[in-house]
Short mmCIF file of C-alpha atoms and ligand atoms in Angstrom, two decimals:
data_model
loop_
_atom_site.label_atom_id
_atom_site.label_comp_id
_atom_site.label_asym_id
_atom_site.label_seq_id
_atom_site.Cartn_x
_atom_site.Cartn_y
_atom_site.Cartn_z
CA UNK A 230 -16.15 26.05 -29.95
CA UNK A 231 -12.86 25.47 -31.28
CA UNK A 232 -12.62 22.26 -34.22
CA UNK A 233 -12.60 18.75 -32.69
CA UNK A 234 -9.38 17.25 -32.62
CA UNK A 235 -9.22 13.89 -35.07
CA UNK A 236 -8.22 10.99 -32.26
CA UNK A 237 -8.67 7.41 -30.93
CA UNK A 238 -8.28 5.85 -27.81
CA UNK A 239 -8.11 2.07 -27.11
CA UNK A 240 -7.89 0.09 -24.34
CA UNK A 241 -6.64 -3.36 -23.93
CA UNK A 242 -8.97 -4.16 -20.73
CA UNK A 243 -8.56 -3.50 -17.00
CA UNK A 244 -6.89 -6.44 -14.90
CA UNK A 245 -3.39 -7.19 -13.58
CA UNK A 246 -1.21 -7.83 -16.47
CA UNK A 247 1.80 -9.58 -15.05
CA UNK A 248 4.96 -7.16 -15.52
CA UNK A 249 6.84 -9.36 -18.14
CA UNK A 250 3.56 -8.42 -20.70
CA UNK A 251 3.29 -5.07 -20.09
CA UNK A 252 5.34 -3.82 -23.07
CA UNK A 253 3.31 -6.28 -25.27
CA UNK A 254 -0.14 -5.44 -24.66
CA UNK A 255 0.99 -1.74 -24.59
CA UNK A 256 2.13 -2.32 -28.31
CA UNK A 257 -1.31 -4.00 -28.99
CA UNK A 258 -2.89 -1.12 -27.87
CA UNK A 259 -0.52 1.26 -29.82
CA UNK A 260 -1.11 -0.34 -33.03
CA UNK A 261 -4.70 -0.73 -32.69
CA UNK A 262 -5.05 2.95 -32.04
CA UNK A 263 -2.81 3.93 -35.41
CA UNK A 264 -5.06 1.64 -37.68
CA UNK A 265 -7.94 3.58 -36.39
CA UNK A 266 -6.21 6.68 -36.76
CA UNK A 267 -5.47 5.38 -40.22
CA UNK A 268 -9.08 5.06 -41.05
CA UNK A 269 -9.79 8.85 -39.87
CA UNK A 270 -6.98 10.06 -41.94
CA UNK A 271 -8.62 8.50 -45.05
CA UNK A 272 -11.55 10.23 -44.41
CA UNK A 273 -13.70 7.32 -42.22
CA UNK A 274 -16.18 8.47 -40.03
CA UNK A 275 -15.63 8.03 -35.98
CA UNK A 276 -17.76 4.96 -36.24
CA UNK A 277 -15.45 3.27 -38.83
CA UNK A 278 -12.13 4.16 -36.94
CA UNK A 279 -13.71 2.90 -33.78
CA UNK A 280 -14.35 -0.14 -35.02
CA UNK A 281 -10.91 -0.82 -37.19
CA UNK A 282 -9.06 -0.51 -33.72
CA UNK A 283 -11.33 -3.04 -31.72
CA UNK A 284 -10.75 -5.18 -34.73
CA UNK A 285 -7.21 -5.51 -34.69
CA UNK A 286 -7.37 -6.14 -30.77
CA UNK A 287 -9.87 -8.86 -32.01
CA UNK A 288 -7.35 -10.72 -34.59
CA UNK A 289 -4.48 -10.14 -31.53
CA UNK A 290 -4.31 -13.43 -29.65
CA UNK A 291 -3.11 -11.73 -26.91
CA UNK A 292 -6.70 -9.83 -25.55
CA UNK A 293 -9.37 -11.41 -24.49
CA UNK A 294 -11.94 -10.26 -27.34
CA UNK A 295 -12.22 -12.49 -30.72
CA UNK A 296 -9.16 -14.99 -31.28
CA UNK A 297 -8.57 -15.14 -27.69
CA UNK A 298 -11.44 -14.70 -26.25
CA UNK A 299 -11.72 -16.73 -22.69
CA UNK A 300 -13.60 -19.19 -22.30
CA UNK A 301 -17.23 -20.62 -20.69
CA UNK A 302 -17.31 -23.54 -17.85
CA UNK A 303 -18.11 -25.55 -20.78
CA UNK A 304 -15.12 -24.90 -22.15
CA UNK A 305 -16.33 -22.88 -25.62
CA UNK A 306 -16.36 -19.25 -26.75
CA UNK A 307 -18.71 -16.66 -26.37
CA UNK A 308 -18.14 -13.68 -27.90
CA UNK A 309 -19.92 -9.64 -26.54
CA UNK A 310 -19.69 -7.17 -28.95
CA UNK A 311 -21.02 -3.65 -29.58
CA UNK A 312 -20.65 -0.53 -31.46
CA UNK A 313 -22.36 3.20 -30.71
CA UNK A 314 -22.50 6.13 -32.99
CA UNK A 315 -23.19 9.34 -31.52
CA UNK A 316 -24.92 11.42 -34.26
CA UNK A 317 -28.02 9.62 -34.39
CA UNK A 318 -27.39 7.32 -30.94
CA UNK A 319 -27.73 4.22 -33.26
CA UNK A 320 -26.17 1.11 -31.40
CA UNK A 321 -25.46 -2.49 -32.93
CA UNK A 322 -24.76 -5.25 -30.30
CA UNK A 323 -24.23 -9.31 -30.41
CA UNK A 324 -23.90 -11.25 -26.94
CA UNK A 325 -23.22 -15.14 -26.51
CA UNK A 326 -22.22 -15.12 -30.11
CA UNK A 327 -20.73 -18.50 -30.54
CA UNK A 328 -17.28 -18.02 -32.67
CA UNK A 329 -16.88 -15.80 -35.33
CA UNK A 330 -13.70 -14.04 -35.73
CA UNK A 331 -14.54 -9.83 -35.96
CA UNK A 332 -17.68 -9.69 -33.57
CA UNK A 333 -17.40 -5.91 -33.92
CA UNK A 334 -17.98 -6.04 -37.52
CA UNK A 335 -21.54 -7.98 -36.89
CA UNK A 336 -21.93 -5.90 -34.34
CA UNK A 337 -21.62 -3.03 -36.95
CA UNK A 338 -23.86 -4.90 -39.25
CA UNK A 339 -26.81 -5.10 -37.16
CA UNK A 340 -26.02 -1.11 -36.32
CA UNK A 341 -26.45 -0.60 -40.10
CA UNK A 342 -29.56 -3.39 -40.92
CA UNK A 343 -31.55 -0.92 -37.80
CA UNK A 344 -33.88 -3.50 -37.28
CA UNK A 345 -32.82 -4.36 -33.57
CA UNK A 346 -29.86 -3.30 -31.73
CA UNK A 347 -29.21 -6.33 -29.99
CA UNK A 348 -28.47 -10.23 -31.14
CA UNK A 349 -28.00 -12.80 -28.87
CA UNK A 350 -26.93 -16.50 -29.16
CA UNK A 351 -27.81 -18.62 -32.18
CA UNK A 352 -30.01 -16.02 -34.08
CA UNK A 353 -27.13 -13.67 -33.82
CA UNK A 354 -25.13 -16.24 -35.48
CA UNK A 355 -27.60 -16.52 -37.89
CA UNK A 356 -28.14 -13.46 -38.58
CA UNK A 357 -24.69 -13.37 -38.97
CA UNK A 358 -24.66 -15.76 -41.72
CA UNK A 359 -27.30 -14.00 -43.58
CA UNK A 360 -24.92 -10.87 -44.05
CA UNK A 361 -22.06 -12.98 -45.24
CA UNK A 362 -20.05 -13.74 -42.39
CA UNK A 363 -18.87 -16.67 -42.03
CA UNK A 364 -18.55 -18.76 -38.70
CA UNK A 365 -14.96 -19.54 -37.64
CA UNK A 366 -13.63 -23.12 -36.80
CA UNK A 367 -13.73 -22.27 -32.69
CA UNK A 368 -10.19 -24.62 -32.38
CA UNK A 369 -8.40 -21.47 -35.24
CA UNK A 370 -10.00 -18.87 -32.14
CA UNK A 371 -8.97 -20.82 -28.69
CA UNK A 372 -5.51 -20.30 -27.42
CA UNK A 373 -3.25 -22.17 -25.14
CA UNK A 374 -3.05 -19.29 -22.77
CA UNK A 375 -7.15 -19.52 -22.98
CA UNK A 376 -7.12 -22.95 -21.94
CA UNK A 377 -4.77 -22.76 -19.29
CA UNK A 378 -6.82 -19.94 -17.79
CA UNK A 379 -9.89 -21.85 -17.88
CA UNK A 380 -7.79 -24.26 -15.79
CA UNK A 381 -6.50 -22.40 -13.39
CA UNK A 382 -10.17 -20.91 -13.04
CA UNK A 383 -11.16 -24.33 -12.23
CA UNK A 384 -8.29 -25.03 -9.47
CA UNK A 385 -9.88 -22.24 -7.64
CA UNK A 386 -6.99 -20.21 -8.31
CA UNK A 387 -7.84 -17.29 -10.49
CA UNK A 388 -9.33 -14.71 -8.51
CA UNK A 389 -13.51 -14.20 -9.49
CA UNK A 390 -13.47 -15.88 -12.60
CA UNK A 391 -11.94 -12.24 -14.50
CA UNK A 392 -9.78 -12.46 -17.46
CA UNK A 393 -8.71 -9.24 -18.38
CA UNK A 394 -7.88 -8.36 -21.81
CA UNK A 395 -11.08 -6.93 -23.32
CA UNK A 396 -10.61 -4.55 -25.71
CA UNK A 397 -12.37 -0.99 -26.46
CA UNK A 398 -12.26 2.13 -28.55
CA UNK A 399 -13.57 5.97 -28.59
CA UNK A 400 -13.38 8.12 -31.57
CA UNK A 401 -13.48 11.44 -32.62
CA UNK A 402 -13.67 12.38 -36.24
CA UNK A 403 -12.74 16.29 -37.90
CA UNK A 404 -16.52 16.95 -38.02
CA UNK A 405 -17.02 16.00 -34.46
CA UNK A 406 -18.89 12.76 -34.51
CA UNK A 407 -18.05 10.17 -32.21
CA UNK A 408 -18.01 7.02 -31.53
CA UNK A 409 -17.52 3.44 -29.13
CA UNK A 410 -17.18 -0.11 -29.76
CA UNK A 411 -15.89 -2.66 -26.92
CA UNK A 412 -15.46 -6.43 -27.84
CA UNK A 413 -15.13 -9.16 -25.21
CA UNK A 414 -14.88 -13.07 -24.67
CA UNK A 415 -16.48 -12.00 -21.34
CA UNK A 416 -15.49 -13.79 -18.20
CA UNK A 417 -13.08 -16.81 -17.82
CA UNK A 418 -15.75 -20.04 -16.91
CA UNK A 419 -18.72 -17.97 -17.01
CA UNK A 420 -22.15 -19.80 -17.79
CA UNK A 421 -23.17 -20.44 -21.10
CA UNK A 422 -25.69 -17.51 -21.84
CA UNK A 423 -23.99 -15.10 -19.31
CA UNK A 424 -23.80 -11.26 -20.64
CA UNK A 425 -21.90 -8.90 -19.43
CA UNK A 426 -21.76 -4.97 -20.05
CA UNK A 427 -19.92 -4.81 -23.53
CA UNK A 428 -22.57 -5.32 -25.52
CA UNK A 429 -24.97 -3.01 -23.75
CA UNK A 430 -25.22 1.07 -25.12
CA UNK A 431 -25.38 2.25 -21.86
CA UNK A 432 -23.06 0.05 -20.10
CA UNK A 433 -20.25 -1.68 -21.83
CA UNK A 434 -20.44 0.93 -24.74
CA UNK A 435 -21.85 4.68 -24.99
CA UNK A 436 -21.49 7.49 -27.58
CA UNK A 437 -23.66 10.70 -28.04
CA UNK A 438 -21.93 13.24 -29.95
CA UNK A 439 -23.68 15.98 -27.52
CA UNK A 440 -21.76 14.96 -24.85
CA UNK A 441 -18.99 12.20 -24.94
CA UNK A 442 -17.90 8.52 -26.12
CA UNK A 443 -17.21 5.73 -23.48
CA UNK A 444 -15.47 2.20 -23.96
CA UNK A 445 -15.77 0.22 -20.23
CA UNK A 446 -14.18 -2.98 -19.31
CA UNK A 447 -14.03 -4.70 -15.90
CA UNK A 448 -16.22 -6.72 -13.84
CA UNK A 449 -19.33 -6.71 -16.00
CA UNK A 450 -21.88 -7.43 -13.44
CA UNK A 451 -21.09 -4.59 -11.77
CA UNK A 452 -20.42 -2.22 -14.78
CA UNK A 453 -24.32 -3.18 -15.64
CA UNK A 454 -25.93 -2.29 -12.52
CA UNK A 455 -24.31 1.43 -12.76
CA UNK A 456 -24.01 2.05 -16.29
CA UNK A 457 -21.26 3.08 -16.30
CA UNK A 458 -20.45 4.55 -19.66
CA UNK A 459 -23.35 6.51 -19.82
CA UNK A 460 -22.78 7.67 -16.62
CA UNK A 461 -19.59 8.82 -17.33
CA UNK A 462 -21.03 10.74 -20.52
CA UNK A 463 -23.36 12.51 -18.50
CA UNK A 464 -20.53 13.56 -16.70
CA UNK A 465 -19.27 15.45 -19.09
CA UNK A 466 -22.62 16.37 -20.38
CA UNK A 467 -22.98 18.67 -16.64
CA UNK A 468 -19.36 19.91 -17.34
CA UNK A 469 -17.14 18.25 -15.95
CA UNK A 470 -13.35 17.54 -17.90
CA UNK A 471 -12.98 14.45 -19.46
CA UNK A 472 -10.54 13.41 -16.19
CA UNK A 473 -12.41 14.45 -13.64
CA UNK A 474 -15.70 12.48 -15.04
CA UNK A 475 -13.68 9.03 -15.95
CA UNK A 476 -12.46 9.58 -12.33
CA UNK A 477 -15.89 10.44 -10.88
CA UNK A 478 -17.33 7.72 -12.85
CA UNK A 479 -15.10 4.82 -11.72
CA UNK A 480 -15.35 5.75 -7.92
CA UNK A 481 -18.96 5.59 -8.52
CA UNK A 482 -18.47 2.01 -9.83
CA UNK A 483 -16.37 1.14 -6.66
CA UNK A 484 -18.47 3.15 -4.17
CA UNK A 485 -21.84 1.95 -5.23
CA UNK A 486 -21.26 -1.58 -6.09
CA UNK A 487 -17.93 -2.98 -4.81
CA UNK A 488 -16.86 -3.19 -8.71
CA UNK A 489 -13.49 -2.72 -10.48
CA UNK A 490 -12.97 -1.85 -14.03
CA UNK A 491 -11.99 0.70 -16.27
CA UNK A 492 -12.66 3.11 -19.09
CA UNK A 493 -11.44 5.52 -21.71
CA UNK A 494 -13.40 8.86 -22.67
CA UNK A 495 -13.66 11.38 -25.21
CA UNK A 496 -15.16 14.62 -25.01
CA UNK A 497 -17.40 15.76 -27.64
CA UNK A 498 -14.02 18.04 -28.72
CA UNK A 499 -11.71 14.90 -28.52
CA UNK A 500 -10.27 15.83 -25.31
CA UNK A 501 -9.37 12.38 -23.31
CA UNK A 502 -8.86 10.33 -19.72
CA UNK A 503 -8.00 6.77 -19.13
CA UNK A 504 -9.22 5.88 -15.44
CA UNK A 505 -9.30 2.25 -13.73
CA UNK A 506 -9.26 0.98 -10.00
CA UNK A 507 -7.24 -2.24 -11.04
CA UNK A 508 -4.01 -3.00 -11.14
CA UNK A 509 -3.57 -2.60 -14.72
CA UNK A 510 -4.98 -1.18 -17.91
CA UNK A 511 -3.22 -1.18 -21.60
CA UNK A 512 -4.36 2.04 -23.19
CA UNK A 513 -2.96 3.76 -26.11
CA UNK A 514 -3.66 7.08 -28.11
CA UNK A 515 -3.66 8.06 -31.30
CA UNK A 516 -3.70 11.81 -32.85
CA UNK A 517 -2.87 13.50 -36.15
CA UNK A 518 0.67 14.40 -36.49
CA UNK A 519 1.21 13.24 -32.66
CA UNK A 520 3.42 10.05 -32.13
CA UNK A 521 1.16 7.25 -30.90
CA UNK A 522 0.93 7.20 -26.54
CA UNK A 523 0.48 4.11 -25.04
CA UNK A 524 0.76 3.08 -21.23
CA UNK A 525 -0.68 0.61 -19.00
CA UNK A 526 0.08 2.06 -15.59
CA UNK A 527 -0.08 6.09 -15.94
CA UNK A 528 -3.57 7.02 -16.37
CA UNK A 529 -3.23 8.95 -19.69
CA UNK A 530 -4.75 12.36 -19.16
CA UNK A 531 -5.46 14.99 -21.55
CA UNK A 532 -2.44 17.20 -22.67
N1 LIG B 167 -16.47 -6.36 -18.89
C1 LIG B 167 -16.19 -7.67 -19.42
C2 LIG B 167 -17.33 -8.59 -19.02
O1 LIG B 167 -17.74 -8.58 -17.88
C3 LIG B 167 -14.91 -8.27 -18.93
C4 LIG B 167 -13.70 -7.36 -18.90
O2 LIG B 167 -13.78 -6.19 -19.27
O3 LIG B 167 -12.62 -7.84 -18.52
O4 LIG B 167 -17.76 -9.37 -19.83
#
């Protein structure tokens, strides 16, 4: 098998990103992707650069994951986050974390404590604590735009609650491990307690260096009930090309369950796909020596 190729690909959620934003949450995207690619170039594992890129979606007000994030009926934040490594499939997760600004990094920290792999609700924010993180003020993490779409939401007029704008990341590193992390604020006026897929290896979130790394984002219900990032992994697992199983995967998700969404995917020798059934999805790769890719309408396929 010939080496791995050294890349990351992020994606800024599936949704319908009016026009005028496009070339903003493209450049999100883009830069996320370099300051992962940053972290392989230094010598960080998959896992690391994974998680640097969902973490400067996070800290971008713009996406719908950390400051940002959407918000509950009740009109508060609550924050899904996860993180896979595919070496030894370990998996850290938090769900209905109430605000703290880098999710993915507790995420991360419950990965590395291997205790459990998921922390929901208060004890994840205590266990939070306990490692040193510190909650945020949740009025420095809400946004205007947040607000306003928690309005609308409530007029009736946005369509099924969805917000857009979560955030993911595959990874590949020179020795061939990879990695996943997705962060999300979840659904605009969702219940307090709701879940979706990010936080769930399997769903949201999948990486098995055997086979393939998968970051999801859509309609989370619906992502759930297929699995879809490990599905699309074993896609690759029986074969097929990173395209043809992100394709295969979200047809499966529309097919089988009436769901949109979409997903990035790395092979286990970086090779790549981008694939979504909305309107929209900000995307963006990142390779050594290659000048950083980004799109939001062109699936990005593997060159
Ligand atoms: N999948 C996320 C959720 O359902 C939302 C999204 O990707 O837009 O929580």
């Amino acid at each position: 098998m010939r080496a791995p190729h050294p890349v990351v690909v992020v994606h800024g959620g599936a949704g319908d990103v009016p026009v005028e934003r496009h070339a903003e949450a493209v450049e999100g995207c883009r830069r996320a992707a370099r300051a992962g690619l940053e972290v392989l170039l230094a010598g960080g594992s998959a896992l690391d650069a994974a998680q640097r890129a969902v973490e400067v979606l996070e800290d971008d007000p713009l996406f719908n994951a950390g400051t940002g994030a959407c918000l509950t009926e009740a009109g508060e934040i609550e924050l899904d986050a996860s993180v896979m490594e595919g070496t030894g499939l370990r998996a850290g997760a938090v769900a209905a974390l109430p605000p703290f600004r880098n999710p993915v990094r507790i995420a991360r920290a419950v990965l590395e404590e291997g205790r459990h792999v998921m922390m929901s609700g208060p004890g994840a924010a205590a266990f939070a604590r306990s490692m040193g993180f510190e909650p945020a003020d949740p009025e420095s993490m809400i946004t205007e735009a947040s607000r306003r779409r928690l309005e609308t939401w409530k007029q009736g007029r946005a369509e099924a609650g969805w917000a857009g704008g979560t955030v993911g990341a595959v990874a590949c590193d020179a020795s061939g491990r990879l990695a996943a992390a997705t962060s999300t604020g979840g659904r605009v006026g969702k219940r307090p307690g709701r879940v979706g897929d990010s936080p769930v290896p399997g769903a949201g979130t999948f990486a098995d260096d055997e086979a393939g790394a998968c970051s999801c984002t859509g309609d989370g219900e619906a992502i759930l009930r297929v699995g879809l990032a490990r599905l699309a992994v074993d896609l690759l697992r029986v074969g097929l090309h990173a395209d043809e199983a992100a394709r295969a995967a979200i047809a499966t998700l529309g097919r089988r369950v009436g769901g949109t969404g979409g997903l990035v995917l790395l092979d286990r020798r970086g090779r790549f796909a981008a694939c979504w059934n909305t309107r929209t999805m900000s995307h963006a790769v990142a390779r050594a020596g290659q000048p950083v890719v980004g799109d939001i309408v062109a699936p990005l396929q593997d060159v």
